[in-house]
mmCIF file of C-alpha atoms and ligand atoms in Angstrom:
data_model
loop_
_atom_site.group_PDB
_atom_site.id
_atom_site.type_symbol
_atom_site.label_atom_id
_atom_site.label_comp_id
_atom_site.label_asym_id
_atom_site.label_seq_id
_atom_site.Cartn_x
_atom_site.Cartn_y
_atom_site.Cartn_z
ATOM 1 C CA UNK A 717 0.000 0.000 0.000
ATOM 2 C CA UNK A 718 1.321 3.425 -1.005
ATOM 3 C CA UNK A 719 0.974 6.591 1.070
ATOM 4 C CA UNK A 720 0.702 10.050 -0.448
ATOM 5 C CA UNK A 721 1.523 13.224 1.455
ATOM 6 C CA UNK A 722 0.525 16.368 -0.376
ATOM 7 C CA UNK A 723 1.469 19.746 1.015
ATOM 8 C CA UNK A 724 3.023 23.112 0.452
ATOM 9 C CA UNK A 725 6.247 22.204 2.298
ATOM 10 C CA UNK A 726 7.191 25.870 2.718
ATOM 11 C CA UNK A 727 9.474 24.549 4.279
ATOM 12 C CA UNK A 728 9.324 20.785 4.962
ATOM 13 C CA UNK A 729 9.852 20.074 8.702
ATOM 14 C CA UNK A 730 9.921 17.278 11.273
ATOM 15 C CA UNK A 731 6.119 17.489 11.721
ATOM 16 C CA UNK A 732 5.757 16.288 8.105
ATOM 17 C CA UNK A 733 8.439 13.628 8.441
ATOM 18 C CA UNK A 734 7.027 12.164 11.670
ATOM 19 C CA UNK A 735 3.530 12.239 10.168
ATOM 20 C CA UNK A 736 4.770 10.176 7.215
ATOM 21 C CA UNK A 737 6.842 7.848 9.397
ATOM 22 C CA UNK A 738 4.070 7.129 11.894
ATOM 23 C CA UNK A 739 1.577 6.556 9.077
ATOM 24 C CA UNK A 740 4.038 4.246 7.311
ATOM 25 C CA UNK A 741 4.364 2.168 10.442
ATOM 26 C CA UNK A 742 0.695 2.201 11.514
ATOM 27 C CA UNK A 743 -0.655 1.333 8.061
ATOM 28 C CA UNK A 744 2.196 -0.858 6.812
ATOM 29 C CA UNK A 745 2.934 1.430 3.844
ATOM 30 C CA UNK A 746 5.677 0.289 1.479
ATOM 31 C CA UNK A 747 6.446 3.886 0.500
ATOM 32 C CA UNK A 748 5.297 7.426 1.131
ATOM 33 C CA UNK A 749 5.286 9.794 -1.826
ATOM 34 C CA UNK A 750 5.647 13.471 -0.867
ATOM 35 C CA UNK A 751 3.921 15.646 -3.462
ATOM 36 C CA UNK A 752 4.664 19.366 -3.219
ATOM 37 C CA UNK A 753 1.906 21.560 -4.613
ATOM 38 C CA UNK A 754 3.088 23.684 -7.520
ATOM 39 C CA UNK A 755 0.366 26.223 -6.828
ATOM 40 C CA UNK A 756 -1.751 25.382 -3.753
ATOM 41 C CA UNK A 757 -5.287 26.469 -4.660
ATOM 42 C CA UNK A 758 -6.686 26.662 -1.106
ATOM 43 C CA UNK A 759 -4.292 29.115 0.506
ATOM 44 C CA UNK A 760 -2.020 32.121 0.103
ATOM 45 C CA UNK A 761 0.773 31.638 -2.450
ATOM 46 C CA UNK A 762 3.870 30.049 -0.877
ATOM 47 C CA UNK A 763 6.827 32.254 0.044
ATOM 48 C CA UNK A 764 9.513 29.926 -1.355
ATOM 49 C CA UNK A 765 9.356 29.122 -5.071
ATOM 50 C CA UNK A 766 8.155 25.701 -6.241
ATOM 51 C CA UNK A 767 11.744 24.955 -7.227
ATOM 52 C CA UNK A 768 13.056 25.841 -3.744
ATOM 53 C CA UNK A 769 10.347 23.807 -1.983
ATOM 54 C CA UNK A 770 11.224 20.841 -4.183
ATOM 55 C CA UNK A 771 14.945 21.250 -3.474
ATOM 56 C CA UNK A 772 14.257 21.283 0.289
ATOM 57 C CA UNK A 773 12.169 18.091 0.000
ATOM 58 C CA UNK A 774 14.993 16.290 -1.812
ATOM 59 C CA UNK A 775 17.360 17.300 1.000
ATOM 60 C CA UNK A 776 14.900 16.181 3.696
ATOM 61 C CA UNK A 777 14.170 12.770 2.166
ATOM 62 C CA UNK A 778 17.622 11.867 0.849
ATOM 63 C CA UNK A 779 18.473 9.230 3.462
ATOM 64 C CA UNK A 780 15.140 7.386 3.621
ATOM 65 C CA UNK A 781 14.445 4.795 0.919
ATOM 66 C CA UNK A 782 10.762 4.561 1.873
ATOM 67 C CA UNK A 783 10.205 8.290 1.239
ATOM 68 C CA UNK A 784 10.080 9.629 -2.320
ATOM 69 C CA UNK A 785 9.631 13.077 -3.845
ATOM 70 C CA UNK A 786 6.850 12.928 -6.427
ATOM 71 C CA UNK A 787 7.074 15.825 -8.867
ATOM 72 C CA UNK A 788 3.821 15.358 -10.768
ATOM 73 C CA UNK A 789 2.178 18.586 -9.506
ATOM 74 C CA UNK A 790 5.348 20.538 -10.224
ATOM 75 C CA UNK A 791 5.517 19.125 -13.743
ATOM 76 C CA UNK A 792 1.811 19.660 -14.386
ATOM 77 C CA UNK A 793 2.029 23.352 -13.424
ATOM 78 C CA UNK A 794 -1.022 25.569 -12.817
ATOM 79 C CA UNK A 795 -3.278 25.166 -9.769
ATOM 80 C CA UNK A 796 -2.539 21.870 -8.006
ATOM 81 C CA UNK A 797 -5.992 20.358 -7.627
ATOM 82 C CA UNK A 798 -5.716 17.172 -5.568
ATOM 83 C CA UNK A 799 -8.417 15.442 -7.592
ATOM 84 C CA UNK A 800 -6.232 15.763 -10.718
ATOM 85 C CA UNK A 801 -3.254 14.408 -8.786
ATOM 86 C CA UNK A 802 -5.289 11.444 -7.543
ATOM 87 C CA UNK A 803 -6.461 10.697 -11.091
ATOM 88 C CA UNK A 804 -2.855 10.732 -12.255
ATOM 89 C CA UNK A 805 -1.758 8.489 -9.357
ATOM 90 C CA UNK A 806 -4.597 6.078 -10.059
ATOM 91 C CA UNK A 807 -3.447 5.838 -13.691
ATOM 92 C CA UNK A 808 0.111 5.092 -12.484
ATOM 93 C CA UNK A 809 -0.833 2.478 -9.896
ATOM 94 C CA UNK A 810 -3.801 0.709 -11.514
ATOM 95 C CA UNK A 811 -5.913 -0.756 -8.653
ATOM 96 C CA UNK A 812 -3.344 -0.794 -5.840
ATOM 97 C CA UNK A 813 -4.644 0.744 -2.604
ATOM 98 C CA UNK A 814 -3.498 4.362 -2.272
ATOM 99 C CA UNK A 815 -3.758 6.327 0.969
ATOM 100 C CA UNK A 816 -3.790 10.114 1.047
ATOM 101 C CA UNK A 817 -2.313 11.219 4.377
ATOM 102 C CA UNK A 818 -3.422 14.433 6.019
ATOM 103 C CA UNK A 819 -3.428 16.223 9.346
ATOM 104 C CA UNK A 820 -6.712 16.965 11.098
ATOM 105 C CA UNK A 821 -6.532 20.642 10.138
ATOM 106 C CA UNK A 822 -6.385 19.695 6.462
ATOM 107 C CA UNK A 823 -9.188 17.131 6.876
ATOM 108 C CA UNK A 824 -11.429 19.780 8.477
ATOM 109 C CA UNK A 825 -11.400 21.662 5.180
ATOM 110 C CA UNK A 826 -11.646 18.556 3.002
ATOM 111 C CA UNK A 827 -15.277 18.973 1.881
ATOM 112 C CA UNK A 828 -14.312 22.375 0.460
ATOM 113 C CA UNK A 829 -11.703 20.761 -1.832
ATOM 114 C CA UNK A 830 -12.621 20.569 -5.505
ATOM 115 C CA UNK A 831 -14.545 17.326 -6.201
ATOM 116 C CA UNK A 832 -13.717 15.717 -2.846
ATOM 117 C CA UNK A 833 -15.969 12.811 -3.767
ATOM 118 C CA UNK A 834 -13.763 12.277 -6.828
ATOM 119 C CA UNK A 835 -10.734 12.163 -4.517
ATOM 120 C CA UNK A 836 -12.356 9.543 -2.262
ATOM 121 C CA UNK A 837 -13.303 7.521 -5.333
ATOM 122 C CA UNK A 838 -9.599 7.243 -6.194
ATOM 123 C CA UNK A 839 -7.804 7.036 -2.825
ATOM 124 C CA UNK A 840 -8.350 6.233 0.845
ATOM 125 C CA UNK A 841 -7.738 8.945 3.435
ATOM 126 C CA UNK A 842 -5.675 8.575 6.600
ATOM 127 C CA UNK A 843 -6.299 11.393 9.050
ATOM 128 C CA UNK A 844 -3.766 12.098 11.801
ATOM 129 C CA UNK A 845 -4.521 13.919 15.002
ATOM 130 C CA UNK A 846 -2.451 17.099 15.216
ATOM 131 C CA UNK A 847 -1.688 19.320 18.206
ATOM 132 C CA UNK A 848 -4.252 22.044 18.668
ATOM 133 C CA UNK A 849 -6.616 20.671 16.029
ATOM 134 C CA UNK A 850 -10.079 19.258 16.708
ATOM 135 C CA UNK A 851 -12.514 17.847 14.189
ATOM 136 C CA UNK A 852 -15.388 20.032 13.031
ATOM 137 C CA UNK A 853 -18.855 18.485 13.292
ATOM 138 C CA UNK A 854 -18.942 18.076 9.498
ATOM 139 C CA UNK A 855 -15.530 16.366 9.397
ATOM 140 C CA UNK A 856 -16.483 14.052 12.276
ATOM 141 C CA UNK A 857 -19.633 13.051 10.385
ATOM 142 C CA UNK A 858 -17.671 12.351 7.193
ATOM 143 C CA UNK A 859 -15.176 10.280 9.149
ATOM 144 C CA UNK A 860 -17.966 8.270 10.780
ATOM 145 C CA UNK A 861 -19.612 7.652 7.403
ATOM 146 C CA UNK A 862 -16.488 6.260 5.696
ATOM 147 C CA UNK A 863 -14.693 4.935 8.816
ATOM 148 C CA UNK A 864 -12.421 1.964 8.366
ATOM 149 C CA UNK A 865 -9.751 0.061 10.227
ATOM 150 C CA UNK A 866 -6.143 0.073 9.016
ATOM 151 C CA UNK A 867 -6.483 -3.591 7.966
ATOM 152 C CA UNK A 868 -9.614 -2.923 5.883
ATOM 153 C CA UNK A 869 -7.819 -0.327 3.752
ATOM 154 C CA UNK A 870 -5.843 -3.054 2.018
ATOM 155 C CA UNK A 871 -9.022 -4.738 0.797
ATOM 156 C CA UNK A 872 -10.068 -1.935 -1.560
ATOM 157 C CA UNK A 873 -8.148 0.545 -3.721
ATOM 158 C CA UNK A 874 -10.013 3.620 -2.433
ATOM 159 C CA UNK A 875 -13.026 5.053 -0.650
ATOM 160 C CA UNK A 876 -12.378 4.592 3.071
ATOM 161 C CA UNK A 877 -11.167 6.878 5.861
ATOM 162 C CA UNK A 878 -9.018 5.807 8.778
ATOM 163 C CA UNK A 879 -8.097 7.928 11.778
ATOM 164 C CA UNK A 880 -4.567 7.381 13.071
ATOM 165 C CA UNK A 881 -3.442 8.926 16.348
ATOM 166 C CA UNK A 882 0.125 10.225 16.063
ATOM 167 C CA UNK A 883 2.482 11.734 18.620
ATOM 168 C CA UNK A 884 2.066 15.493 18.858
ATOM 169 C CA UNK A 885 4.821 17.574 17.294
ATOM 170 C CA UNK A 886 3.830 21.208 17.512
ATOM 171 C CA UNK A 887 5.782 22.396 14.459
ATOM 172 C CA UNK A 888 4.349 24.319 11.532
ATOM 173 C CA UNK A 889 5.864 25.866 8.427
ATOM 174 C CA UNK A 890 4.238 29.169 9.418
ATOM 175 C CA UNK A 891 6.153 29.191 12.717
ATOM 176 C CA UNK A 892 9.384 28.280 10.927
ATOM 177 C CA UNK A 893 8.977 31.158 8.468
ATOM 178 C CA UNK A 894 8.377 33.514 11.405
ATOM 179 C CA UNK A 895 11.480 32.279 13.235
ATOM 180 C CA UNK A 896 13.609 32.600 10.094
ATOM 181 C CA UNK A 897 12.248 36.092 9.383
ATOM 182 C CA UNK A 898 13.293 37.202 12.871
ATOM 183 C CA UNK A 899 16.685 35.537 12.478
ATOM 184 C CA UNK A 900 15.862 33.175 15.356
ATOM 185 C CA UNK A 901 17.082 29.610 15.559
ATOM 186 C CA UNK A 902 15.161 26.928 13.640
ATOM 187 C CA UNK A 903 17.526 24.181 14.766
ATOM 188 C CA UNK A 904 15.943 20.805 15.736
ATOM 189 C CA UNK A 905 12.635 21.688 14.068
ATOM 190 C CA UNK A 906 13.649 20.537 10.584
ATOM 191 C CA UNK A 907 16.456 18.477 9.020
ATOM 192 C CA UNK A 908 19.846 20.129 9.263
ATOM 193 C CA UNK A 909 20.356 20.055 5.472
ATOM 194 C CA UNK A 910 17.090 21.996 5.027
ATOM 195 C CA UNK A 911 18.089 24.484 7.738
ATOM 196 C CA UNK A 912 21.391 25.067 5.954
ATOM 197 C CA UNK A 913 19.522 25.581 2.674
ATOM 198 C CA UNK A 914 17.357 28.259 4.363
ATOM 199 C CA UNK A 915 20.396 30.050 5.699
ATOM 200 C CA UNK A 916 22.366 29.788 2.454
ATOM 201 C CA UNK A 917 19.513 31.185 0.394
ATOM 202 C CA UNK A 918 18.339 33.689 3.017
ATOM 203 C CA UNK A 919 14.892 32.151 2.611
ATOM 204 C CA UNK A 920 12.041 33.780 4.564
ATOM 205 C CA UNK A 921 14.361 36.517 5.814
ATOM 206 C CA UNK A 922 12.747 39.456 4.054
ATOM 207 C CA UNK A 923 9.438 38.435 2.527
ATOM 208 C CA UNK A 924 7.354 37.174 5.473
HETATM 209 P P1 ATP B 1703 1.674 26.144 7.065
HETATM 210 O O1 ATP B 1703 2.066 26.454 8.488
HETATM 211 O O2 ATP B 1703 2.406 26.974 6.037
HETATM 212 O O3 ATP B 1703 0.183 26.121 6.846
HETATM 213 P P2 ATP B 1703 2.125 23.271 7.501
HETATM 214 O O4 ATP B 1703 3.257 23.180 8.455
HETATM 215 O O5 ATP B 1703 0.751 23.016 8.030
HETATM 216 O O6 ATP B 1703 2.188 24.654 6.730
HETATM 217 P P3 ATP B 1703 1.655 21.907 4.955
HETATM 218 O O7 ATP B 1703 2.691 21.721 3.899
HETATM 219 O O8 ATP B 1703 0.574 22.849 4.668
HETATM 220 O O9 ATP B 1703 2.459 22.284 6.319
HETATM 221 O O10 ATP B 1703 1.085 20.509 5.424
HETATM 222 C C1 ATP B 1703 1.054 19.324 4.685
HETATM 223 C C2 ATP B 1703 0.358 18.265 5.502
HETATM 224 O O11 ATP B 1703 1.109 17.984 6.689
HETATM 225 C C3 ATP B 1703 -1.048 18.659 5.987
HETATM 226 O O12 ATP B 1703 -1.898 17.532 5.854
HETATM 227 C C4 ATP B 1703 -0.833 19.026 7.437
HETATM 228 O O13 ATP B 1703 -1.987 18.774 8.204
HETATM 229 C C5 ATP B 1703 0.300 18.085 7.834
HETATM 230 N N1 ATP B 1703 1.143 18.608 8.931
HETATM 231 C C6 ATP B 1703 1.878 19.729 8.933
HETATM 232 N N2 ATP B 1703 2.529 19.900 10.107
HETATM 233 C C7 ATP B 1703 2.209 18.835 10.879
HETATM 234 C C8 ATP B 1703 2.547 18.429 12.237
HETATM 235 N N3 ATP B 1703 3.339 19.164 13.020
HETATM 236 N N4 ATP B 1703 2.012 17.259 12.684
HETATM 237 C C9 ATP B 1703 1.183 16.533 11.901
HETATM 238 N N5 ATP B 1703 0.821 16.858 10.643
HETATM 239 C C10 ATP B 1703 1.323 17.988 10.126
#
Protein backbone atom coordinates (compact mmCIF):
# COMPACT_ATOMS: atom_id res chain seq x y z
CA UNK A 1 0.00 0.00 0.00
CA UNK A 2 1.32 3.42 -1.01
CA UNK A 3 0.97 6.59 1.07
CA UNK A 4 0.70 10.05 -0.45
CA UNK A 5 1.52 13.22 1.45
CA UNK A 6 0.53 16.37 -0.38
CA UNK A 7 1.47 19.75 1.02
CA UNK A 8 3.02 23.11 0.45
CA UNK A 9 6.25 22.20 2.30
CA UNK A 10 7.19 25.87 2.72
CA UNK A 11 9.47 24.55 4.28
CA UNK A 12 9.32 20.78 4.96
CA UNK A 13 9.85 20.07 8.70
CA UNK A 14 9.92 17.28 11.27
CA UNK A 15 6.12 17.49 11.72
CA UNK A 16 5.76 16.29 8.11
CA UNK A 17 8.44 13.63 8.44
CA UNK A 18 7.03 12.16 11.67
CA UNK A 19 3.53 12.24 10.17
CA UNK A 20 4.77 10.18 7.22
CA UNK A 21 6.84 7.85 9.40
CA UNK A 22 4.07 7.13 11.89
CA UNK A 23 1.58 6.56 9.08
CA UNK A 24 4.04 4.25 7.31
CA UNK A 25 4.36 2.17 10.44
CA UNK A 26 0.69 2.20 11.51
CA UNK A 27 -0.65 1.33 8.06
CA UNK A 28 2.20 -0.86 6.81
CA UNK A 29 2.93 1.43 3.84
CA UNK A 30 5.68 0.29 1.48
CA UNK A 31 6.45 3.89 0.50
CA UNK A 32 5.30 7.43 1.13
CA UNK A 33 5.29 9.79 -1.83
CA UNK A 34 5.65 13.47 -0.87
CA UNK A 35 3.92 15.65 -3.46
CA UNK A 36 4.66 19.37 -3.22
CA UNK A 37 1.91 21.56 -4.61
CA UNK A 38 3.09 23.68 -7.52
CA UNK A 39 0.37 26.22 -6.83
CA UNK A 40 -1.75 25.38 -3.75
CA UNK A 41 -5.29 26.47 -4.66
CA UNK A 42 -6.69 26.66 -1.11
CA UNK A 43 -4.29 29.11 0.51
CA UNK A 44 -2.02 32.12 0.10
CA UNK A 45 0.77 31.64 -2.45
CA UNK A 46 3.87 30.05 -0.88
CA UNK A 47 6.83 32.25 0.04
CA UNK A 48 9.51 29.93 -1.36
CA UNK A 49 9.36 29.12 -5.07
CA UNK A 50 8.15 25.70 -6.24
CA UNK A 51 11.74 24.95 -7.23
CA UNK A 52 13.06 25.84 -3.74
CA UNK A 53 10.35 23.81 -1.98
CA UNK A 54 11.22 20.84 -4.18
CA UNK A 55 14.94 21.25 -3.47
CA UNK A 56 14.26 21.28 0.29
CA UNK A 57 12.17 18.09 0.00
CA UNK A 58 14.99 16.29 -1.81
CA UNK A 59 17.36 17.30 1.00
CA UNK A 60 14.90 16.18 3.70
CA UNK A 61 14.17 12.77 2.17
CA UNK A 62 17.62 11.87 0.85
CA UNK A 63 18.47 9.23 3.46
CA UNK A 64 15.14 7.39 3.62
CA UNK A 65 14.45 4.79 0.92
CA UNK A 66 10.76 4.56 1.87
CA UNK A 67 10.21 8.29 1.24
CA UNK A 68 10.08 9.63 -2.32
CA UNK A 69 9.63 13.08 -3.84
CA UNK A 70 6.85 12.93 -6.43
CA UNK A 71 7.07 15.82 -8.87
CA UNK A 72 3.82 15.36 -10.77
CA UNK A 73 2.18 18.59 -9.51
CA UNK A 74 5.35 20.54 -10.22
CA UNK A 75 5.52 19.12 -13.74
CA UNK A 76 1.81 19.66 -14.39
CA UNK A 77 2.03 23.35 -13.42
CA UNK A 78 -1.02 25.57 -12.82
CA UNK A 79 -3.28 25.17 -9.77
CA UNK A 80 -2.54 21.87 -8.01
CA UNK A 81 -5.99 20.36 -7.63
CA UNK A 82 -5.72 17.17 -5.57
CA UNK A 83 -8.42 15.44 -7.59
CA UNK A 84 -6.23 15.76 -10.72
CA UNK A 85 -3.25 14.41 -8.79
CA UNK A 86 -5.29 11.44 -7.54
CA UNK A 87 -6.46 10.70 -11.09
CA UNK A 88 -2.85 10.73 -12.26
CA UNK A 89 -1.76 8.49 -9.36
CA UNK A 90 -4.60 6.08 -10.06
CA UNK A 91 -3.45 5.84 -13.69
CA UNK A 92 0.11 5.09 -12.48
CA UNK A 93 -0.83 2.48 -9.90
CA UNK A 94 -3.80 0.71 -11.51
CA UNK A 95 -5.91 -0.76 -8.65
CA UNK A 96 -3.34 -0.79 -5.84
CA UNK A 97 -4.64 0.74 -2.60
CA UNK A 98 -3.50 4.36 -2.27
CA UNK A 99 -3.76 6.33 0.97
CA UNK A 100 -3.79 10.11 1.05
CA UNK A 101 -2.31 11.22 4.38
CA UNK A 102 -3.42 14.43 6.02
CA UNK A 103 -3.43 16.22 9.35
CA UNK A 104 -6.71 16.97 11.10
CA UNK A 105 -6.53 20.64 10.14
CA UNK A 106 -6.38 19.69 6.46
CA UNK A 107 -9.19 17.13 6.88
CA UNK A 108 -11.43 19.78 8.48
CA UNK A 109 -11.40 21.66 5.18
CA UNK A 110 -11.65 18.56 3.00
CA UNK A 111 -15.28 18.97 1.88
CA UNK A 112 -14.31 22.37 0.46
CA UNK A 113 -11.70 20.76 -1.83
CA UNK A 114 -12.62 20.57 -5.50
CA UNK A 115 -14.55 17.33 -6.20
CA UNK A 116 -13.72 15.72 -2.85
CA UNK A 117 -15.97 12.81 -3.77
CA UNK A 118 -13.76 12.28 -6.83
CA UNK A 119 -10.73 12.16 -4.52
CA UNK A 120 -12.36 9.54 -2.26
CA UNK A 121 -13.30 7.52 -5.33
CA UNK A 122 -9.60 7.24 -6.19
CA UNK A 123 -7.80 7.04 -2.82
CA UNK A 124 -8.35 6.23 0.84
CA UNK A 125 -7.74 8.95 3.44
CA UNK A 126 -5.68 8.57 6.60
CA UNK A 127 -6.30 11.39 9.05
CA UNK A 128 -3.77 12.10 11.80
CA UNK A 129 -4.52 13.92 15.00
CA UNK A 130 -2.45 17.10 15.22
CA UNK A 131 -1.69 19.32 18.21
CA UNK A 132 -4.25 22.04 18.67
CA UNK A 133 -6.62 20.67 16.03
CA UNK A 134 -10.08 19.26 16.71
CA UNK A 135 -12.51 17.85 14.19
CA UNK A 136 -15.39 20.03 13.03
CA UNK A 137 -18.86 18.48 13.29
CA UNK A 138 -18.94 18.08 9.50
CA UNK A 139 -15.53 16.37 9.40
CA UNK A 140 -16.48 14.05 12.28
CA UNK A 141 -19.63 13.05 10.39
CA UNK A 142 -17.67 12.35 7.19
CA UNK A 143 -15.18 10.28 9.15
CA UNK A 144 -17.97 8.27 10.78
CA UNK A 145 -19.61 7.65 7.40
CA UNK A 146 -16.49 6.26 5.70
CA UNK A 147 -14.69 4.94 8.82
CA UNK A 148 -12.42 1.96 8.37
CA UNK A 149 -9.75 0.06 10.23
CA UNK A 150 -6.14 0.07 9.02
CA UNK A 151 -6.48 -3.59 7.97
CA UNK A 152 -9.61 -2.92 5.88
CA UNK A 153 -7.82 -0.33 3.75
CA UNK A 154 -5.84 -3.05 2.02
CA UNK A 155 -9.02 -4.74 0.80
CA UNK A 156 -10.07 -1.94 -1.56
CA UNK A 157 -8.15 0.55 -3.72
CA UNK A 158 -10.01 3.62 -2.43
CA UNK A 159 -13.03 5.05 -0.65
CA UNK A 160 -12.38 4.59 3.07
CA UNK A 161 -11.17 6.88 5.86
CA UNK A 162 -9.02 5.81 8.78
CA UNK A 163 -8.10 7.93 11.78
CA UNK A 164 -4.57 7.38 13.07
CA UNK A 165 -3.44 8.93 16.35
CA UNK A 166 0.13 10.22 16.06
CA UNK A 167 2.48 11.73 18.62
CA UNK A 168 2.07 15.49 18.86
CA UNK A 169 4.82 17.57 17.29
CA UNK A 170 3.83 21.21 17.51
CA UNK A 171 5.78 22.40 14.46
CA UNK A 172 4.35 24.32 11.53
CA UNK A 173 5.86 25.87 8.43
CA UNK A 174 4.24 29.17 9.42
CA UNK A 175 6.15 29.19 12.72
CA UNK A 176 9.38 28.28 10.93
CA UNK A 177 8.98 31.16 8.47
CA UNK A 178 8.38 33.51 11.41
CA UNK A 179 11.48 32.28 13.23
CA UNK A 180 13.61 32.60 10.09
CA UNK A 181 12.25 36.09 9.38
CA UNK A 182 13.29 37.20 12.87
CA UNK A 183 16.69 35.54 12.48
CA UNK A 184 15.86 33.17 15.36
CA UNK A 185 17.08 29.61 15.56
CA UNK A 186 15.16 26.93 13.64
CA UNK A 187 17.53 24.18 14.77
CA UNK A 188 15.94 20.81 15.74
CA UNK A 189 12.63 21.69 14.07
CA UNK A 190 13.65 20.54 10.58
CA UNK A 191 16.46 18.48 9.02
CA UNK A 192 19.85 20.13 9.26
CA UNK A 193 20.36 20.06 5.47
CA UNK A 194 17.09 22.00 5.03
CA UNK A 195 18.09 24.48 7.74
CA UNK A 196 21.39 25.07 5.95
CA UNK A 197 19.52 25.58 2.67
CA UNK A 198 17.36 28.26 4.36
CA UNK A 199 20.40 30.05 5.70
CA UNK A 200 22.37 29.79 2.45
CA UNK A 201 19.51 31.18 0.39
CA UNK A 202 18.34 33.69 3.02
CA UNK A 203 14.89 32.15 2.61
CA UNK A 204 12.04 33.78 4.56
CA UNK A 205 14.36 36.52 5.81
CA UNK A 206 12.75 39.46 4.05
CA UNK A 207 9.44 38.44 2.53
CA UNK A 208 7.35 37.17 5.47
P1 LIG B 1 1.67 26.14 7.07
O1 LIG B 1 2.07 26.45 8.49
O2 LIG B 1 2.41 26.97 6.04
O3 LIG B 1 0.18 26.12 6.85
P2 LIG B 1 2.13 23.27 7.50
O4 LIG B 1 3.26 23.18 8.46
O5 LIG B 1 0.75 23.02 8.03
O6 LIG B 1 2.19 24.65 6.73
P3 LIG B 1 1.66 21.91 4.95
O7 LIG B 1 2.69 21.72 3.90
O8 LIG B 1 0.57 22.85 4.67
O9 LIG B 1 2.46 22.28 6.32
O10 LIG B 1 1.08 20.51 5.42
C1 LIG B 1 1.05 19.32 4.68
C2 LIG B 1 0.36 18.27 5.50
O11 LIG B 1 1.11 17.98 6.69
C3 LIG B 1 -1.05 18.66 5.99
O12 LIG B 1 -1.90 17.53 5.85
C4 LIG B 1 -0.83 19.03 7.44
O13 LIG B 1 -1.99 18.77 8.20
C5 LIG B 1 0.30 18.09 7.83
N1 LIG B 1 1.14 18.61 8.93
C6 LIG B 1 1.88 19.73 8.93
N2 LIG B 1 2.53 19.90 10.11
C7 LIG B 1 2.21 18.84 10.88
C8 LIG B 1 2.55 18.43 12.24
N3 LIG B 1 3.34 19.16 13.02
N4 LIG B 1 2.01 17.26 12.68
C9 LIG B 1 1.18 16.53 11.90
N5 LIG B 1 0.82 16.86 10.64
C10 LIG B 1 1.32 17.99 10.13
